[in-house]
């Protein structure tokens, strides 16, 4: 009697369904807060920042897996953050040692579509959609750092990213991901302390981040 070796097909994990997870990561970026008292003032009068720091929060989504391995889904996330930088006010190319600023991203989030291809227990994917960031900008008198004016506001833009997910079990998923976000340029009005006088600026913000996550799939 002759026996034939029958190949054992690879088992592709089922990535379809809803899930919730927790994430943490590190972000860095570039931001400019420029004054708008005259044409061209934005580039010549203001604060240039390179904020960086950590963030952590939750994400949730739903994926649909098709025959052949294609996975399409929608996902949302929200994280509290401490991504910040300090700098001096710069006027016409000259730093002012008596006037500084602090920019901090306090929260970040997004609503995105994602697409991937399931390979065994791996799911490499790309993602993109709407991004938001809540920030606080405080300008201070130096030395001492007494607040001169501040603003808290939220800006929106777009985000693009890529990553990979791994099915540890049929229900538990781990992932790593990179994202870029461009929030564009938005009005940013500081309120002077204690007079309450509005001071009109604009903020231009871009960020990068790397993040790790773990999720439970229903």
PDB file of C-alpha atoms in Angstrom:
ATOM      1  CA  UNK A   1       0.000   0.000   0.000  1.00  0.00           C
ATOM      2  CA  UNK A   2       1.338   3.400  -0.944  1.00  0.00           C
ATOM      3  CA  UNK A   3       0.809   6.489   1.151  1.00  0.00           C
ATOM      4  CA  UNK A   4       0.833  10.037  -0.111  1.00  0.00           C
ATOM      5  CA  UNK A   5       1.857  13.026   1.931  1.00  0.00           C
ATOM      6  CA  UNK A   6      -1.109  15.348   2.091  1.00  0.00           C
ATOM      7  CA  UNK A   7      -0.084  18.962   2.743  1.00  0.00           C
ATOM      8  CA  UNK A   8      -1.673  20.484   5.821  1.00  0.00           C
ATOM      9  CA  UNK A   9      -3.225  23.845   4.922  1.00  0.00           C
ATOM     10  CA  UNK A  10      -2.188  26.842   6.959  1.00  0.00           C
ATOM     11  CA  UNK A  11      -4.840  28.080   9.342  1.00  0.00           C
ATOM     12  CA  UNK A  12      -5.546  31.778   8.922  1.00  0.00           C
ATOM     13  CA  UNK A  13      -6.794  33.461  12.072  1.00  0.00           C
ATOM     14  CA  UNK A  14     -10.242  35.020  11.946  1.00  0.00           C
ATOM     15  CA  UNK A  15      -9.778  38.791  12.267  1.00  0.00           C
ATOM     16  CA  UNK A  16     -13.400  39.679  11.570  1.00  0.00           C
ATOM     17  CA  UNK A  17     -15.599  41.071  14.323  1.00  0.00           C
ATOM     18  CA  UNK A  18     -15.629  43.804  16.925  1.00  0.00           C
ATOM     19  CA  UNK A  19     -12.817  44.523  19.376  1.00  0.00           C
ATOM     20  CA  UNK A  20     -11.721  46.893  22.139  1.00  0.00           C
ATOM     21  CA  UNK A  21      -8.165  47.515  23.265  1.00  0.00           C
ATOM     22  CA  UNK A  22      -5.657  49.615  25.151  1.00  0.00           C
ATOM     23  CA  UNK A  23      -2.636  51.361  23.653  1.00  0.00           C
ATOM     24  CA  UNK A  24       0.436  53.350  24.617  1.00  0.00           C
ATOM     25  CA  UNK A  25       3.049  55.098  22.551  1.00  0.00           C
ATOM     26  CA  UNK A  26       5.543  57.876  21.948  1.00  0.00           C
ATOM     27  CA  UNK A  27       4.922  60.915  19.744  1.00  0.00           C
ATOM     28  CA  UNK A  28       7.086  63.684  18.315  1.00  0.00           C
ATOM     29  CA  UNK A  29       6.417  66.484  15.899  1.00  0.00           C
ATOM     30  CA  UNK A  30       6.814  70.030  14.680  1.00  0.00           C
ATOM     31  CA  UNK A  31       4.609  72.981  15.518  1.00  0.00           C
ATOM     32  CA  UNK A  32       4.638  76.690  14.919  1.00  0.00           C
ATOM     33  CA  UNK A  33       2.503  79.251  16.695  1.00  0.00           C
ATOM     34  CA  UNK A  34       2.835  82.516  14.803  1.00  0.00           C
ATOM     35  CA  UNK A  35       1.319  85.929  15.328  1.00  0.00           C
ATOM     36  CA  UNK A  36      -1.057  87.386  12.751  1.00  0.00           C
ATOM     37  CA  UNK A  37      -0.940  91.134  13.377  1.00  0.00           C
ATOM     38  CA  UNK A  38       0.327  91.778   9.833  1.00  0.00           C
ATOM     39  CA  UNK A  39       0.807  89.899   6.539  1.00  0.00           C
ATOM     40  CA  UNK A  40       3.863  87.651   6.860  1.00  0.00           C
ATOM     41  CA  UNK A  41       3.988  87.937  10.649  1.00  0.00           C
ATOM     42  CA  UNK A  42       3.236  84.226  11.120  1.00  0.00           C
ATOM     43  CA  UNK A  43       6.650  83.195   9.790  1.00  0.00           C
ATOM     44  CA  UNK A  44       8.681  85.967  11.442  1.00  0.00           C
ATOM     45  CA  UNK A  45       7.054  86.472  14.847  1.00  0.00           C
ATOM     46  CA  UNK A  46       6.178  83.552  17.094  1.00  0.00           C
ATOM     47  CA  UNK A  47       7.267  80.285  18.638  1.00  0.00           C
ATOM     48  CA  UNK A  48       8.724  77.187  16.987  1.00  0.00           C
ATOM     49  CA  UNK A  49       8.218  73.927  18.880  1.00  0.00           C
ATOM     50  CA  UNK A  50       9.394  70.328  18.634  1.00  0.00           C
ATOM     51  CA  UNK A  51       7.006  68.609  21.066  1.00  0.00           C
ATOM     52  CA  UNK A  52       7.612  65.027  22.175  1.00  0.00           C
ATOM     53  CA  UNK A  53       6.365  62.669  24.864  1.00  0.00           C
ATOM     54  CA  UNK A  54       4.118  59.769  25.708  1.00  0.00           C
ATOM     55  CA  UNK A  55       0.422  58.988  25.413  1.00  0.00           C
ATOM     56  CA  UNK A  56      -1.963  56.200  26.347  1.00  0.00           C
ATOM     57  CA  UNK A  57      -5.619  55.356  25.888  1.00  0.00           C
ATOM     58  CA  UNK A  58      -8.226  53.094  24.321  1.00  0.00           C
ATOM     59  CA  UNK A  59      -9.281  52.014  20.842  1.00  0.00           C
ATOM     60  CA  UNK A  60     -12.208  50.070  19.396  1.00  0.00           C
ATOM     61  CA  UNK A  61     -13.310  48.951  15.973  1.00  0.00           C
ATOM     62  CA  UNK A  62     -14.970  46.445  13.711  1.00  0.00           C
ATOM     63  CA  UNK A  63     -13.380  44.403  10.902  1.00  0.00           C
ATOM     64  CA  UNK A  64     -14.906  42.386   8.074  1.00  0.00           C
ATOM     65  CA  UNK A  65     -12.791  39.513   6.739  1.00  0.00           C
ATOM     66  CA  UNK A  66     -13.404  38.325   3.183  1.00  0.00           C
ATOM     67  CA  UNK A  67     -12.545  35.066   1.434  1.00  0.00           C
ATOM     68  CA  UNK A  68      -8.930  35.168   0.338  1.00  0.00           C
ATOM     69  CA  UNK A  69      -7.708  37.114   3.364  1.00  0.00           C
ATOM     70  CA  UNK A  70      -8.737  40.723   2.674  1.00  0.00           C
ATOM     71  CA  UNK A  71      -9.759  42.567   5.850  1.00  0.00           C
ATOM     72  CA  UNK A  72     -11.565  45.930   5.854  1.00  0.00           C
ATOM     73  CA  UNK A  73     -12.641  47.819   8.941  1.00  0.00           C
ATOM     74  CA  UNK A  74     -13.303  51.018  10.829  1.00  0.00           C
ATOM     75  CA  UNK A  75     -11.610  52.076  14.064  1.00  0.00           C
ATOM     76  CA  UNK A  76     -11.610  54.913  16.578  1.00  0.00           C
ATOM     77  CA  UNK A  77      -9.132  55.761  19.325  1.00  0.00           C
ATOM     78  CA  UNK A  78      -8.636  58.339  22.070  1.00  0.00           C
ATOM     79  CA  UNK A  79      -5.564  58.880  24.245  1.00  0.00           C
ATOM     80  CA  UNK A  80      -4.488  61.241  26.978  1.00  0.00           C
ATOM     81  CA  UNK A  81      -1.080  62.709  26.211  1.00  0.00           C
ATOM     82  CA  UNK A  82       1.830  64.664  27.586  1.00  0.00           C
ATOM     83  CA  UNK A  83       3.604  65.681  24.391  1.00  0.00           C
ATOM     84  CA  UNK A  84       5.246  69.065  24.937  1.00  0.00           C
ATOM     85  CA  UNK A  85       8.107  71.488  24.385  1.00  0.00           C
ATOM     86  CA  UNK A  86       9.306  74.883  25.608  1.00  0.00           C
ATOM     87  CA  UNK A  87      10.974  77.606  23.566  1.00  0.00           C
ATOM     88  CA  UNK A  88      11.721  81.329  23.353  1.00  0.00           C
ATOM     89  CA  UNK A  89       9.716  83.857  21.386  1.00  0.00           C
ATOM     90  CA  UNK A  90      11.495  84.706  18.129  1.00  0.00           C
ATOM     91  CA  UNK A  91      11.037  88.033  16.346  1.00  0.00           C
ATOM     92  CA  UNK A  92      12.571  88.655  12.910  1.00  0.00           C
ATOM     93  CA  UNK A  93      15.153  85.922  13.505  1.00  0.00           C
ATOM     94  CA  UNK A  94      16.159  87.000  17.027  1.00  0.00           C
ATOM     95  CA  UNK A  95      15.269  85.093  20.213  1.00  0.00           C
ATOM     96  CA  UNK A  96      13.775  87.115  23.067  1.00  0.00           C
ATOM     97  CA  UNK A  97      15.251  85.842  26.385  1.00  0.00           C
ATOM     98  CA  UNK A  98      12.486  87.586  28.336  1.00  0.00           C
ATOM     99  CA  UNK A  99       9.534  85.901  26.624  1.00  0.00           C
ATOM    100  CA  UNK A 100       8.945  82.165  26.271  1.00  0.00           C
ATOM    101  CA  UNK A 101       6.258  79.632  25.530  1.00  0.00           C
ATOM    102  CA  UNK A 102       5.060  76.125  26.422  1.00  0.00           C
ATOM    103  CA  UNK A 103       3.068  73.962  24.011  1.00  0.00           C
ATOM    104  CA  UNK A 104       1.511  70.701  25.222  1.00  0.00           C
ATOM    105  CA  UNK A 105      -0.699  68.195  23.432  1.00  0.00           C
ATOM    106  CA  UNK A 106      -3.083  66.998  26.141  1.00  0.00           C
ATOM    107  CA  UNK A 107      -5.119  64.472  24.145  1.00  0.00           C
ATOM    108  CA  UNK A 108      -5.127  62.907  20.676  1.00  0.00           C
ATOM    109  CA  UNK A 109      -7.651  60.794  18.814  1.00  0.00           C
ATOM    110  CA  UNK A 110      -8.835  59.622  15.430  1.00  0.00           C
ATOM    111  CA  UNK A 111     -11.576  57.901  13.425  1.00  0.00           C
ATOM    112  CA  UNK A 112     -10.131  55.863  10.568  1.00  0.00           C
ATOM    113  CA  UNK A 113     -10.676  53.207   7.945  1.00  0.00           C
ATOM    114  CA  UNK A 114      -8.172  50.392   7.701  1.00  0.00           C
ATOM    115  CA  UNK A 115      -7.361  47.653   5.206  1.00  0.00           C
ATOM    116  CA  UNK A 116      -5.181  44.595   5.653  1.00  0.00           C
ATOM    117  CA  UNK A 117      -4.416  41.107   4.402  1.00  0.00           C
ATOM    118  CA  UNK A 118      -4.552  38.151   6.802  1.00  0.00           C
ATOM    119  CA  UNK A 119      -1.575  35.786   6.549  1.00  0.00           C
ATOM    120  CA  UNK A 120      -1.705  32.914   9.034  1.00  0.00           C
ATOM    121  CA  UNK A 121      -1.974  34.788  12.359  1.00  0.00           C
ATOM    122  CA  UNK A 122      -0.533  38.045  11.011  1.00  0.00           C
ATOM    123  CA  UNK A 123      -2.488  41.013   9.698  1.00  0.00           C
ATOM    124  CA  UNK A 124      -0.356  43.753   8.107  1.00  0.00           C
ATOM    125  CA  UNK A 125      -2.526  46.817   7.497  1.00  0.00           C
ATOM    126  CA  UNK A 126      -2.680  50.430   6.375  1.00  0.00           C
ATOM    127  CA  UNK A 127      -4.990  53.036   7.855  1.00  0.00           C
ATOM    128  CA  UNK A 128      -6.137  56.606   7.328  1.00  0.00           C
ATOM    129  CA  UNK A 129      -8.803  59.068   8.385  1.00  0.00           C
ATOM    130  CA  UNK A 130      -9.679  62.035  10.573  1.00  0.00           C
ATOM    131  CA  UNK A 131      -7.388  63.050  13.461  1.00  0.00           C
ATOM    132  CA  UNK A 132      -7.829  65.468  16.362  1.00  0.00           C
ATOM    133  CA  UNK A 133      -5.511  66.952  18.967  1.00  0.00           C
ATOM    134  CA  UNK A 134      -6.308  68.964  22.075  1.00  0.00           C
ATOM    135  CA  UNK A 135      -3.513  71.395  22.956  1.00  0.00           C
ATOM    136  CA  UNK A 136      -2.628  74.075  25.482  1.00  0.00           C
ATOM    137  CA  UNK A 137      -0.359  76.967  24.548  1.00  0.00           C
ATOM    138  CA  UNK A 138       0.948  79.202  27.327  1.00  0.00           C
ATOM    139  CA  UNK A 139       3.239  82.186  26.812  1.00  0.00           C
ATOM    140  CA  UNK A 140       5.318  83.225  29.821  1.00  0.00           C
ATOM    141  CA  UNK A 141       7.452  86.083  31.097  1.00  0.00           C
ATOM    142  CA  UNK A 142      11.066  85.157  31.863  1.00  0.00           C
ATOM    143  CA  UNK A 143      12.757  84.668  34.211  1.00  0.00           C
ATOM    144  CA  UNK A 144      10.242  83.098  36.542  1.00  0.00           C
ATOM    145  CA  UNK A 145       7.776  81.743  34.008  1.00  0.00           C
ATOM    146  CA  UNK A 146       4.721  83.762  35.079  1.00  0.00           C
ATOM    147  CA  UNK A 147       1.873  83.186  32.622  1.00  0.00           C
ATOM    148  CA  UNK A 148       1.338  86.058  30.189  1.00  0.00           C
ATOM    149  CA  UNK A 149      -1.441  84.527  28.060  1.00  0.00           C
ATOM    150  CA  UNK A 150      -2.803  81.073  27.259  1.00  0.00           C
ATOM    151  CA  UNK A 151      -5.257  79.109  25.143  1.00  0.00           C
ATOM    152  CA  UNK A 152      -6.718  75.596  25.164  1.00  0.00           C
ATOM    153  CA  UNK A 153      -8.266  74.406  21.931  1.00  0.00           C
ATOM    154  CA  UNK A 154      -8.780  71.400  19.651  1.00  0.00           C
ATOM    155  CA  UNK A 155      -7.597  71.111  16.054  1.00  0.00           C
ATOM    156  CA  UNK A 156      -8.440  68.516  13.424  1.00  0.00           C
ATOM    157  CA  UNK A 157      -6.639  67.147  10.392  1.00  0.00           C
ATOM    158  CA  UNK A 158      -5.824  63.861   8.704  1.00  0.00           C
ATOM    159  CA  UNK A 159      -3.745  60.856   9.690  1.00  0.00           C
ATOM    160  CA  UNK A 160      -2.097  58.031   7.728  1.00  0.00           C
ATOM    161  CA  UNK A 161      -0.364  54.975   9.106  1.00  0.00           C
ATOM    162  CA  UNK A 162       0.661  51.345   8.804  1.00  0.00           C
ATOM    163  CA  UNK A 163       1.205  48.480  11.178  1.00  0.00           C
ATOM    164  CA  UNK A 164       0.820  44.788  11.882  1.00  0.00           C
ATOM    165  CA  UNK A 165      -1.470  42.825  14.172  1.00  0.00           C
ATOM    166  CA  UNK A 166      -0.878  39.330  15.537  1.00  0.00           C
ATOM    167  CA  UNK A 167      -3.564  36.945  16.819  1.00  0.00           C
ATOM    168  CA  UNK A 168      -2.074  35.447  19.986  1.00  0.00           C
ATOM    169  CA  UNK A 169      -5.296  33.454  20.426  1.00  0.00           C
ATOM    170  CA  UNK A 170      -8.659  33.525  18.674  1.00  0.00           C
ATOM    171  CA  UNK A 171      -9.673  36.438  20.918  1.00  0.00           C
ATOM    172  CA  UNK A 172      -6.507  38.297  21.932  1.00  0.00           C
ATOM    173  CA  UNK A 173      -4.680  40.530  19.442  1.00  0.00           C
ATOM    174  CA  UNK A 174      -1.462  42.518  19.795  1.00  0.00           C
ATOM    175  CA  UNK A 175      -0.229  45.191  17.394  1.00  0.00           C
ATOM    176  CA  UNK A 176       2.456  47.694  16.538  1.00  0.00           C
ATOM    177  CA  UNK A 177       1.793  50.778  14.444  1.00  0.00           C
ATOM    178  CA  UNK A 178       3.264  54.002  13.048  1.00  0.00           C
ATOM    179  CA  UNK A 179       1.160  57.073  12.273  1.00  0.00           C
ATOM    180  CA  UNK A 180       1.674  60.513  10.767  1.00  0.00           C
ATOM    181  CA  UNK A 181      -0.836  63.324  11.337  1.00  0.00           C
ATOM    182  CA  UNK A 182      -1.089  66.738   9.687  1.00  0.00           C
ATOM    183  CA  UNK A 183      -3.440  69.159  11.425  1.00  0.00           C
ATOM    184  CA  UNK A 184      -2.841  72.038   9.047  1.00  0.00           C
ATOM    185  CA  UNK A 185      -2.998  75.671  10.129  1.00  0.00           C
ATOM    186  CA  UNK A 186      -5.728  76.981  12.435  1.00  0.00           C
ATOM    187  CA  UNK A 187      -6.565  80.184  14.349  1.00  0.00           C
ATOM    188  CA  UNK A 188      -5.363  80.127  17.973  1.00  0.00           C
ATOM    189  CA  UNK A 189      -6.424  82.978  20.252  1.00  0.00           C
ATOM    190  CA  UNK A 190      -4.556  83.400  23.526  1.00  0.00           C
ATOM    191  CA  UNK A 191      -6.236  85.285  26.368  1.00  0.00           C
ATOM    192  CA  UNK A 192      -3.949  87.670  28.268  1.00  0.00           C
ATOM    193  CA  UNK A 193      -3.638  87.234  32.047  1.00  0.00           C
ATOM    194  CA  UNK A 194      -5.261  88.954  33.899  1.00  0.00           C
ATOM    195  CA  UNK A 195      -6.659  91.545  31.464  1.00  0.00           C
ATOM    196  CA  UNK A 196      -8.584  89.079  29.281  1.00  0.00           C
ATOM    197  CA  UNK A 197      -7.451  90.781  26.074  1.00  0.00           C
ATOM    198  CA  UNK A 198      -7.505  88.370  23.086  1.00  0.00           C
ATOM    199  CA  UNK A 199      -4.178  87.869  21.270  1.00  0.00           C
ATOM    200  CA  UNK A 200      -4.588  86.381  17.813  1.00  0.00           C
ATOM    201  CA  UNK A 201      -2.190  83.691  16.569  1.00  0.00           C
ATOM    202  CA  UNK A 202      -2.279  80.696  14.243  1.00  0.00           C
ATOM    203  CA  UNK A 203      -0.972  77.190  14.949  1.00  0.00           C
ATOM    204  CA  UNK A 204       0.506  74.769  12.401  1.00  0.00           C
ATOM    205  CA  UNK A 205       1.003  71.232  13.754  1.00  0.00           C
ATOM    206  CA  UNK A 206       2.324  67.919  12.438  1.00  0.00           C
ATOM    207  CA  UNK A 207       3.026  64.777  14.493  1.00  0.00           C
ATOM    208  CA  UNK A 208       4.533  61.315  14.176  1.00  0.00           C
ATOM    209  CA  UNK A 209       4.040  58.458  16.596  1.00  0.00           C
ATOM    210  CA  UNK A 210       4.735  54.816  17.265  1.00  0.00           C
ATOM    211  CA  UNK A 211       2.315  52.807  19.385  1.00  0.00           C
ATOM    212  CA  UNK A 212       1.711  49.332  20.781  1.00  0.00           C
ATOM    213  CA  UNK A 213      -1.695  47.894  21.595  1.00  0.00           C
ATOM    214  CA  UNK A 214      -3.502  44.853  22.920  1.00  0.00           C
ATOM    215  CA  UNK A 215      -7.157  44.131  22.168  1.00  0.00           C
ATOM    216  CA  UNK A 216      -9.884  41.610  22.908  1.00  0.00           C
ATOM    217  CA  UNK A 217     -11.937  40.500  19.878  1.00  0.00           C
ATOM    218  CA  UNK A 218     -15.542  39.466  20.401  1.00  0.00           C
TER     219      UNK A 218
END
